[in-house]
PDB file of C-alpha atoms and ligand atoms in Angstrom:
ATOM      1  CA  MET E 797      53.571 127.143  71.212  1.00 89.00           C
ATOM      2  CA  THR E 798      54.725 130.613  70.150  1.00 96.00           C
ATOM      3  CA  LYS E 799      58.131 130.411  68.522  1.00 98.00           C
ATOM      4  CA  LEU E 800      61.163 132.146  70.005  1.00 98.00           C
ATOM      5  CA  ILE E 801      63.586 133.751  67.582  1.00 98.00           C
ATOM      6  CA  ALA E 802      66.712 134.679  69.531  1.00 98.00           C
ATOM      7  CA  GLY E 803      69.718 136.471  68.118  1.00 98.00           C
ATOM      8  CA  ASN E 804      73.200 135.694  69.414  1.00 98.00           C
ATOM      9  CA  TRP E 805      75.481 138.608  68.625  1.00 98.00           C
ATOM     10  CA  LYS E 806      78.545 136.790  70.027  1.00 98.00           C
ATOM     11  CA  MET E 807      81.521 139.192  70.280  1.00 98.00           C
ATOM     12  CA  HIS E 808      79.988 141.784  67.976  1.00 98.00           C
ATOM     13  CA  GLY E 809      78.354 145.077  68.743  1.00 98.00           C
ATOM     14  CA  THR E 810      78.980 148.471  70.303  1.00 98.00           C
ATOM     15  CA  ALA E 811      76.773 151.499  70.895  1.00 97.00           C
ATOM     16  CA  ALA E 812      76.993 152.184  67.166  1.00 98.00           C
ATOM     17  CA  ASP E 813      74.796 149.115  66.618  1.00 98.00           C
ATOM     18  CA  LEU E 814      71.930 150.095  68.924  1.00 98.00           C
ATOM     19  CA  GLY E 815      69.938 151.201  65.880  1.00 98.00           C
ATOM     20  CA  GLU E 816      69.737 147.544  64.844  1.00 98.00           C
ATOM     21  CA  VAL E 817      68.365 146.621  68.278  1.00 98.00           C
ATOM     22  CA  HIS E 818      65.818 149.393  67.957  1.00 98.00           C
ATOM     23  CA  ALA E 819      64.638 148.247  64.529  1.00 98.00           C
ATOM     24  CA  VAL E 820      64.249 144.650  65.711  1.00 98.00           C
ATOM     25  CA  ALA E 821      62.382 145.649  68.866  1.00 98.00           C
ATOM     26  CA  GLU E 822      59.995 147.880  66.945  1.00 98.00           C
ATOM     27  CA  ARG E 823      58.884 145.049  64.646  1.00 98.00           C
ATOM     28  CA  ALA E 824      58.833 142.538  67.510  1.00 98.00           C
ATOM     29  CA  ALA E 825      56.349 144.773  69.345  1.00 98.00           C
ATOM     30  CA  GLU E 826      54.073 144.748  66.304  1.00 98.00           C
ATOM     31  CA  LEU E 827      54.273 140.951  66.171  1.00 98.00           C
ATOM     32  CA  ALA E 828      53.642 140.475  69.905  1.00 97.00           C
ATOM     33  CA  GLY E 829      51.551 137.377  70.545  1.00 97.00           C
ATOM     34  CA  LYS E 830      52.594 135.815  67.234  1.00 98.00           C
ATOM     35  CA  VAL E 831      56.299 135.348  67.906  1.00 98.00           C
ATOM     36  CA  GLU E 832      58.749 136.024  70.738  1.00 98.00           C
ATOM     37  CA  VAL E 833      62.005 137.782  69.934  1.00 98.00           C
ATOM     38  CA  ALA E 834      65.176 138.294  71.953  1.00 98.00           C
ATOM     39  CA  LEU E 835      68.650 139.638  71.243  1.00 98.00           C
ATOM     40  CA  CYS E 836      71.581 138.293  73.260  1.00 98.00           C
ATOM     41  CA  VAL E 837      74.204 141.006  73.036  1.00 98.00           C
ATOM     42  CA  PRO E 838      77.682 141.361  74.576  1.00 98.00           C
ATOM     43  CA  ALA E 839      77.550 142.042  78.336  1.00 98.00           C
ATOM     44  CA  THR E 840      78.901 145.554  77.789  1.00 98.00           C
ATOM     45  CA  LEU E 841      75.890 146.449  75.673  1.00 98.00           C
ATOM     46  CA  ILE E 842      73.077 144.938  77.770  1.00 98.00           C
ATOM     47  CA  HIS E 843      72.266 147.982  79.841  1.00 98.00           C
ATOM     48  CA  ARG E 844      72.360 150.436  76.973  1.00 98.00           C
ATOM     49  CA  ALA E 845      70.291 148.109  74.802  1.00 98.00           C
ATOM     50  CA  VAL E 846      67.672 147.799  77.556  1.00 98.00           C
ATOM     51  CA  GLU E 847      67.548 151.583  77.891  1.00 98.00           C
ATOM     52  CA  THR E 848      67.169 151.910  74.126  1.00 97.00           C
ATOM     53  CA  VAL E 849      64.278 149.443  73.916  1.00 97.00           C
ATOM     54  CA  PRO E 850      62.571 149.100  77.311  1.00 95.00           C
ATOM     55  CA  GLY E 851      60.123 146.226  77.229  1.00 94.00           C
ATOM     56  CA  PHE E 852      62.051 144.236  74.623  1.00 98.00           C
ATOM     57  CA  ALA E 853      63.869 141.054  75.693  1.00 98.00           C
ATOM     58  CA  ILE E 854      67.597 141.708  75.805  1.00 98.00           C
ATOM     59  CA  GLY E 855      69.815 138.827  76.883  1.00 98.00           C
ATOM     60  CA  GLY E 856      73.374 137.856  77.700  1.00 98.00           C
ATOM     61  CA  GLN E 857      75.460 135.034  76.286  1.00 98.00           C
ATOM     62  CA  ASP E 858      76.902 133.425  79.410  1.00 98.00           C
ATOM     63  CA  ILE E 859      76.907 133.663  83.203  1.00 98.00           C
ATOM     64  CA  HIS E 860      79.028 132.330  86.036  1.00 98.00           C
ATOM     65  CA  ALA E 861      77.159 129.766  88.128  1.00 97.00           C
ATOM     66  CA  ASN E 862      77.984 131.486  91.423  1.00 97.00           C
ATOM     67  CA  GLU E 863      76.222 134.544  92.804  1.00 95.00           C
ATOM     68  CA  ASN E 864      79.479 136.433  93.392  1.00 95.00           C
ATOM     69  CA  GLY E 865      83.061 135.826  94.384  1.00 97.00           C
ATOM     70  CA  ALA E 866      86.634 135.893  93.121  1.00 98.00           C
ATOM     71  CA  HIS E 867      85.918 135.185  89.458  1.00 97.00           C
ATOM     72  CA  THR E 868      87.791 137.779  87.454  1.00 97.00           C
ATOM     73  CA  GLY E 869      86.041 138.708  84.258  1.00 96.00           C
ATOM     74  CA  ASP E 870      82.805 136.842  84.962  1.00 97.00           C
ATOM     75  CA  CYS E 871      79.250 138.073  85.493  1.00 98.00           C
ATOM     76  CA  SER E 872      76.596 136.403  87.643  1.00 98.00           C
ATOM     77  CA  ALA E 873      72.955 135.872  86.721  1.00 97.00           C
ATOM     78  CA  ASP E 874      71.936 138.584  89.188  1.00 97.00           C
ATOM     79  CA  MET E 875      74.332 141.017  87.532  1.00 98.00           C
ATOM     80  CA  LEU E 876      72.750 140.345  84.152  1.00 98.00           C
ATOM     81  CA  ARG E 877      69.308 140.821  85.681  1.00 97.00           C
ATOM     82  CA  ASP E 878      70.506 144.021  87.309  1.00 98.00           C
ATOM     83  CA  ALA E 879      71.643 145.271  83.910  1.00 98.00           C
ATOM     84  CA  GLY E 880      68.134 144.575  82.621  1.00 98.00           C
ATOM     85  CA  ALA E 881      68.662 141.252  80.843  1.00 98.00           C
ATOM     86  CA  ARG E 882      65.745 138.838  80.730  1.00 97.00           C
ATOM     87  CA  VAL E 883      67.411 135.991  78.868  1.00 98.00           C
ATOM     88  CA  VAL E 884      70.731 134.172  78.913  1.00 98.00           C
ATOM     89  CA  ILE E 885      72.352 131.583  76.666  1.00 98.00           C
ATOM     90  CA  VAL E 886      74.246 128.813  78.478  1.00 98.00           C
ATOM     91  CA  GLY E 887      76.332 125.964  77.103  1.00 98.00           C
ATOM     92  CA  HIS E 888      76.966 127.385  73.647  1.00 98.00           C
ATOM     93  CA  SER E 889      79.464 125.152  71.862  1.00 97.00           C
ATOM     94  CA  GLU E 890      81.891 128.072  71.617  1.00 97.00           C
ATOM     95  CA  ARG E 891      81.890 128.173  75.444  1.00 96.00           C
ATOM     96  CA  ARG E 892      81.973 124.410  75.852  1.00 95.00           C
ATOM     97  CA  ASP E 893      84.944 124.307  73.480  1.00 92.00           C
ATOM     98  CA  ALA E 894      87.022 127.459  74.045  1.00 92.00           C
ATOM     99  CA  HIS E 895      86.267 127.680  77.783  1.00 94.00           C
ATOM    100  CA  ARG E 896      86.175 123.943  78.453  1.00 95.00           C
ATOM    101  CA  GLU E 897      82.705 124.028  79.965  1.00 97.00           C
ATOM    102  CA  ALA E 898      81.477 120.541  80.858  1.00 97.00           C
ATOM    103  CA  ASP E 899      77.847 119.455  81.111  1.00 98.00           C
ATOM    104  CA  ALA E 900      77.965 119.897  84.903  1.00 97.00           C
ATOM    105  CA  ASP E 901      79.122 123.513  84.478  1.00 97.00           C
ATOM    106  CA  VAL E 902      76.347 124.196  81.993  1.00 97.00           C
ATOM    107  CA  ARG E 903      73.796 122.652  84.316  1.00 95.00           C
ATOM    108  CA  ALA E 904      74.967 124.839  87.222  1.00 95.00           C
ATOM    109  CA  LYS E 905      74.738 127.929  85.014  1.00 96.00           C
ATOM    110  CA  ALA E 906      71.247 126.985  83.849  1.00 95.00           C
ATOM    111  CA  GLU E 907      70.119 126.520  87.455  1.00 93.00           C
ATOM    112  CA  SER E 908      71.657 129.838  88.457  1.00 94.00           C
ATOM    113  CA  GLY E 909      70.015 131.666  85.550  1.00 95.00           C
ATOM    114  CA  LEU E 910      66.557 130.242  86.239  1.00 93.00           C
ATOM    115  CA  ALA E 911      66.876 130.921  89.949  1.00 91.00           C
ATOM    116  CA  ALA E 912      67.646 134.582  89.146  1.00 92.00           C
ATOM    117  CA  GLY E 913      64.538 134.805  86.967  1.00 92.00           C
ATOM    118  CA  LEU E 914      66.254 134.733  83.593  1.00 95.00           C
ATOM    119  CA  ARG E 915      64.895 132.770  80.661  1.00 96.00           C
ATOM    120  CA  VAL E 916      67.613 130.244  79.892  1.00 96.00           C
ATOM    121  CA  ILE E 917      68.493 129.023  76.406  1.00 98.00           C
ATOM    122  CA  LEU E 918      70.504 125.838  76.943  1.00 97.00           C
ATOM    123  CA  CYS E 919      72.564 124.777  73.910  1.00 98.00           C
ATOM    124  CA  VAL E 920      73.512 121.274  72.859  1.00 98.00           C
ATOM    125  CA  GLY E 921      74.964 119.881  69.636  1.00 98.00           C
ATOM    126  CA  GLU E 922      77.208 117.290  68.053  1.00 98.00           C
ATOM    127  CA  SER E 923      80.509 117.618  66.198  1.00 97.00           C
ATOM    128  CA  ASP E 924      81.039 116.702  62.565  1.00 97.00           C
ATOM    129  CA  ALA E 925      82.917 113.535  63.578  1.00 97.00           C
ATOM    130  CA  GLU E 926      80.108 112.463  65.913  1.00 97.00           C
ATOM    131  CA  ARG E 927      77.515 112.859  63.160  1.00 97.00           C
ATOM    132  CA  GLU E 928      79.717 111.056  60.634  1.00 97.00           C
ATOM    133  CA  ALA E 929      80.044 108.186  63.108  1.00 98.00           C
ATOM    134  CA  GLY E 930      76.240 107.942  63.399  1.00 97.00           C
ATOM    135  CA  ARG E 931      76.354 108.983  67.046  1.00 98.00           C
ATOM    136  CA  ALA E 932      74.666 112.382  66.840  1.00 98.00           C
ATOM    137  CA  VAL E 933      71.381 111.485  68.564  1.00 98.00           C
ATOM    138  CA  ASP E 934      73.087 109.514  71.340  1.00 98.00           C
ATOM    139  CA  VAL E 935      75.652 112.249  71.990  1.00 98.00           C
ATOM    140  CA  VAL E 936      73.213 115.148  71.996  1.00 98.00           C
ATOM    141  CA  THR E 937      70.506 113.499  74.102  1.00 98.00           C
ATOM    142  CA  ALA E 938      73.145 112.474  76.659  1.00 98.00           C
ATOM    143  CA  GLN E 939      74.501 116.038  76.646  1.00 98.00           C
ATOM    144  CA  LEU E 940      71.019 117.412  77.279  1.00 97.00           C
ATOM    145  CA  ALA E 941      70.246 114.959  80.095  1.00 96.00           C
ATOM    146  CA  ALA E 942      73.515 115.887  81.816  1.00 96.00           C
ATOM    147  CA  SER E 943      73.118 119.656  81.283  1.00 96.00           C
ATOM    148  CA  LEU E 944      69.463 120.062  82.284  1.00 94.00           C
ATOM    149  CA  PRO E 945      68.737 122.086  85.404  1.00 91.00           C
ATOM    150  CA  ARG E 946      67.399 120.048  88.305  1.00 84.00           C
ATOM    151  CA  GLY E 947      65.524 120.998  91.395  1.00 72.00           C
ATOM    152  CA  ASN E 948      62.174 120.717  92.994  1.00 56.00           C
ATOM    153  CA  THR E 949      60.865 124.191  92.446  1.00 54.00           C
ATOM    154  CA  ALA E 950      58.942 125.335  89.420  1.00 54.00           C
ATOM    155  CA  ALA E 951      61.473 128.136  88.989  1.00 55.00           C
ATOM    156  CA  LEU E 952      64.123 125.570  88.128  1.00 56.00           C
ATOM    157  CA  ARG E 953      62.018 124.079  85.374  1.00 59.00           C
ATOM    158  CA  ALA E 954      59.874 125.034  82.418  1.00 58.00           C
ATOM    159  CA  PRO E 955      58.547 127.486  81.278  1.00 67.00           C
ATOM    160  CA  GLY E 956      61.695 129.537  81.870  1.00 91.00           C
ATOM    161  CA  LEU E 957      63.766 127.095  79.885  1.00 94.00           C
ATOM    162  CA  ASP E 958      64.393 126.684  76.158  1.00 96.00           C
ATOM    163  CA  VAL E 959      66.778 124.232  74.555  1.00 97.00           C
ATOM    164  CA  ALA E 960      68.725 125.040  71.383  1.00 98.00           C
ATOM    165  CA  TYR E 961      69.945 122.213  69.182  1.00 98.00           C
ATOM    166  CA  GLU E 962      73.000 123.556  67.387  1.00 98.00           C
ATOM    167  CA  PRO E 963      75.097 121.080  65.414  1.00 98.00           C
ATOM    168  CA  ILE E 964      78.641 122.453  65.816  1.00 97.00           C
ATOM    169  CA  TRP E 965      79.434 121.820  62.141  1.00 98.00           C
ATOM    170  CA  ALA E 966      76.468 123.985  61.102  1.00 98.00           C
ATOM    171  CA  ILE E 967      77.465 127.071  63.122  1.00 97.00           C
ATOM    172  CA  GLY E 968      78.717 129.867  60.908  1.00 96.00           C
ATOM    173  CA  THR E 969      79.422 127.464  58.038  1.00 97.00           C
ATOM    174  CA  GLY E 970      76.350 127.817  55.844  1.00 96.00           C
ATOM    175  CA  LYS E 971      75.779 124.066  56.267  1.00 96.00           C
ATOM    176  CA  VAL E 972      72.408 122.950  57.628  1.00 97.00           C
ATOM    177  CA  PRO E 973      71.206 119.438  58.488  1.00 97.00           C
ATOM    178  CA  THR E 974      68.408 117.977  56.375  1.00 98.00           C
ATOM    179  CA  THR E 975      64.918 118.605  57.691  1.00 98.00           C
ATOM    180  CA  ALA E 976      64.719 114.851  58.347  1.00 98.00           C
ATOM    181  CA  ASP E 977      67.824 115.049  60.538  1.00 98.00           C
ATOM    182  CA  ILE E 978      66.452 118.075  62.406  1.00 98.00           C
ATOM    183  CA  ALA E 979      63.128 116.273  62.927  1.00 98.00           C
ATOM    184  CA  GLU E 980      64.870 113.149  64.218  1.00 98.00           C
ATOM    185  CA  MET E 981      67.000 115.130  66.686  1.00 98.00           C
ATOM    186  CA  HIS E 982      64.173 117.323  67.944  1.00 98.00           C
ATOM    187  CA  ALA E 983      61.925 114.305  68.506  1.00 98.00           C
ATOM    188  CA  ALA E 984      64.702 112.615  70.470  1.00 98.00           C
ATOM    189  CA  LEU E 985      65.301 115.762  72.532  1.00 98.00           C
ATOM    190  CA  ARG E 986      61.583 116.003  73.322  1.00 98.00           C
ATOM    191  CA  GLN E 987      61.662 112.414  74.598  1.00 98.00           C
ATOM    192  CA  THR E 988      64.686 113.260  76.750  1.00 97.00           C
ATOM    193  CA  LEU E 989      62.935 116.335  78.176  1.00 94.00           C
ATOM    194  CA  LEU E 990      59.837 114.304  79.061  1.00 93.00           C
ATOM    195  CA  ALA E 991      61.927 111.525  80.585  1.00 93.00           C
ATOM    196  CA  GLU E 992      64.011 113.945  82.662  1.00 91.00           C
ATOM    197  CA  LEU E 993      61.467 116.630  83.606  1.00 88.00           C
ATOM    198  CA  GLY E 994      58.177 114.769  83.449  1.00 87.00           C
ATOM    199  CA  PRO E 995      55.177 116.736  82.114  1.00 87.00           C
ATOM    200  CA  ASP E 996      57.168 120.010  82.437  1.00 86.00           C
ATOM    201  CA  GLY E 997      59.258 118.701  79.563  1.00 90.00           C
ATOM    202  CA  SER E 998      56.442 119.389  77.130  1.00 91.00           C
ATOM    203  CA  ASN E 999      56.614 123.160  77.824  1.00 90.00           C
ATOM    204  CA  VAL E1000      60.244 123.532  76.832  1.00 94.00           C
ATOM    205  CA  ARG E1001      60.750 124.920  73.339  1.00 96.00           C
ATOM    206  CA  ILE E1002      63.446 123.263  71.257  1.00 98.00           C
ATOM    207  CA  LEU E1003      65.072 125.857  69.021  1.00 98.00           C
ATOM    208  CA  TYR E1004      67.247 125.012  66.046  1.00 98.00           C
ATOM    209  CA  GLY E1005      70.488 126.935  65.542  1.00 98.00           C
ATOM    210  CA  GLY E1006      73.264 126.850  62.955  1.00 98.00           C
ATOM    211  CA  SER E1007      73.293 128.886  59.723  1.00 98.00           C
ATOM    212  CA  VAL E1008      69.642 129.929  59.970  1.00 98.00           C
ATOM    213  CA  LYS E1009      68.928 132.554  57.303  1.00 98.00           C
ATOM    214  CA  SER E1010      65.898 134.175  55.724  1.00 98.00           C
ATOM    215  CA  SER E1011      66.187 131.656  52.867  1.00 98.00           C
ATOM    216  CA  ASN E1012      65.905 128.533  55.041  1.00 98.00           C
ATOM    217  CA  ALA E1013      63.942 129.713  58.090  1.00 98.00           C
ATOM    218  CA  ALA E1014      60.435 128.839  56.874  1.00 98.00           C
ATOM    219  CA  GLU E1015      61.488 125.321  55.921  1.00 98.00           C
ATOM    220  CA  ILE E1016      63.161 124.751  59.301  1.00 98.00           C
ATOM    221  CA  PHE E1017      60.197 126.190  61.234  1.00 98.00           C
ATOM    222  CA  ALA E1018      57.862 123.739  59.473  1.00 98.00           C
ATOM    223  CA  VAL E1019      59.733 120.781  61.014  1.00 98.00           C
ATOM    224  CA  PRO E1020      57.801 119.182  63.890  1.00 96.00           C
ATOM    225  CA  GLU E1021      59.113 120.127  67.362  1.00 98.00           C
ATOM    226  CA  VAL E1022      61.086 123.122  66.079  1.00 98.00           C
ATOM    227  CA  GLY E1023      60.072 125.875  68.494  1.00 98.00           C
ATOM    228  CA  GLY E1024      62.129 128.684  67.016  1.00 98.00           C
ATOM    229  CA  ALA E1025      65.721 129.550  66.201  1.00 98.00           C
ATOM    230  CA  LEU E1026      68.962 130.719  67.725  1.00 98.00           C
ATOM    231  CA  VAL E1027      70.554 132.902  65.086  1.00 98.00           C
ATOM    232  CA  GLY E1028      74.177 134.075  65.014  1.00 98.00           C
ATOM    233  CA  GLY E1029      75.491 135.848  61.924  1.00 98.00           C
ATOM    234  CA  ALA E1030      72.083 136.678  60.498  1.00 98.00           C
ATOM    235  CA  SER E1031      71.008 138.426  63.722  1.00 98.00           C
ATOM    236  CA  LEU E1032      73.515 141.279  63.522  1.00 98.00           C
ATOM    237  CA  LYS E1033      71.521 143.345  61.045  1.00 98.00           C
ATOM    238  CA  ALA E1034      67.800 143.937  61.411  1.00 98.00           C
ATOM    239  CA  ALA E1035      67.439 143.596  57.638  1.00 98.00           C
ATOM    240  CA  ASP E1036      68.745 140.010  57.831  1.00 98.00           C
ATOM    241  CA  PHE E1037      67.110 139.075  61.125  1.00 98.00           C
ATOM    242  CA  LEU E1038      63.587 140.408  60.664  1.00 98.00           C
ATOM    243  CA  PRO E1039      62.677 138.108  57.739  1.00 98.00           C
ATOM    244  CA  ILE E1040      63.532 135.184  60.061  1.00 98.00           C
ATOM    245  CA  VAL E1041      61.336 136.709  62.768  1.00 98.00           C
ATOM    246  CA  GLU E1042      58.506 137.086  60.234  1.00 98.00           C
ATOM    247  CA  ALA E1043      58.889 133.418  59.229  1.00 98.00           C
ATOM    248  CA  GLY E1044      58.530 132.482  62.892  1.00 98.00           C
ATOM    249  CA  ALA E1045      55.336 134.510  63.243  1.00 98.00           C
ATOM    250  CA  VAL E1046      53.425 132.546  60.600  1.00 92.00           C
TER     251      VAL E1046
HETATM  252  P1  LIG N2144      75.153 131.081  63.061  1.00 94.39           P
HETATM  253  O1  LIG N2144      75.402 130.884  64.630  1.00 94.39           O
HETATM  254  O2  LIG N2144      73.693 131.442  62.883  1.00 94.39           O
HETATM  255  O3  LIG N2144      76.068 132.195  62.670  1.00 94.39           O
HETATM  256  O4  LIG N2144      75.487 129.785  62.396  1.00 94.39           O
HETATM  257  C1  LIG N2144      74.423 130.284  65.456  1.00 94.39           C
HETATM  258  C2  LIG N2144      74.927 130.229  66.876  1.00 94.39           C
HETATM  259  O5  LIG N2144      76.104 129.959  67.097  1.00 94.39           O
HETATM  260  O6  LIG N2144      74.131 130.448  67.823  1.00 94.39           O
END
């Protein structure tokens, strides 16, 4: 399966940063067929980014599960699509934590995103305390099973769905699990996907996220069942992000 290298700009980026988007998109076009690349930028930047690099996959970082309504400050999946987004992240731990999003909320967002035609990157991950207690695999597989989109139509299933395993303690910390720990978790997540989605579960890429850098990307991508990366800090500058993209194209 072609790897997906997705950048998550979080709350960073204004029009002054569109040059970075342009540089990433230019190289991604050259690597088409070898690796897929997306940049999930702040909602305010989606439309301008799409206009800057038509044809390149620009994404958002969250959506409301409803199509519209009295939800001050929120954007729906259709609104992101209307702005030109093709991808959306749901269930990032920073949303689950700071915005108290439960698995059921994440599931509803994933369903809404897929129904609107967005590629959905659904995030799961354990806390430091959960890993220390030896509960990481149980916690994360349960989180995935409860957050997965359901439904009878193909649109609600693969191949519009990717999962990102992001240990919370590895995000923005420079800490990364051992390759053995990543392999164990990704194998368990694959089993969960197959159990929950049937054969469709084999089409879902399982990305790794948390302190991915140019120096560790190749090693992480060599782990079985790692289908790419969700990259935060190292996605803000093309010079940092593109070596990760290149590693994913091998
Ligand atoms: P990081 O963030 O690469 O800065 O650790 C990853 C993420 O939160 O998606």
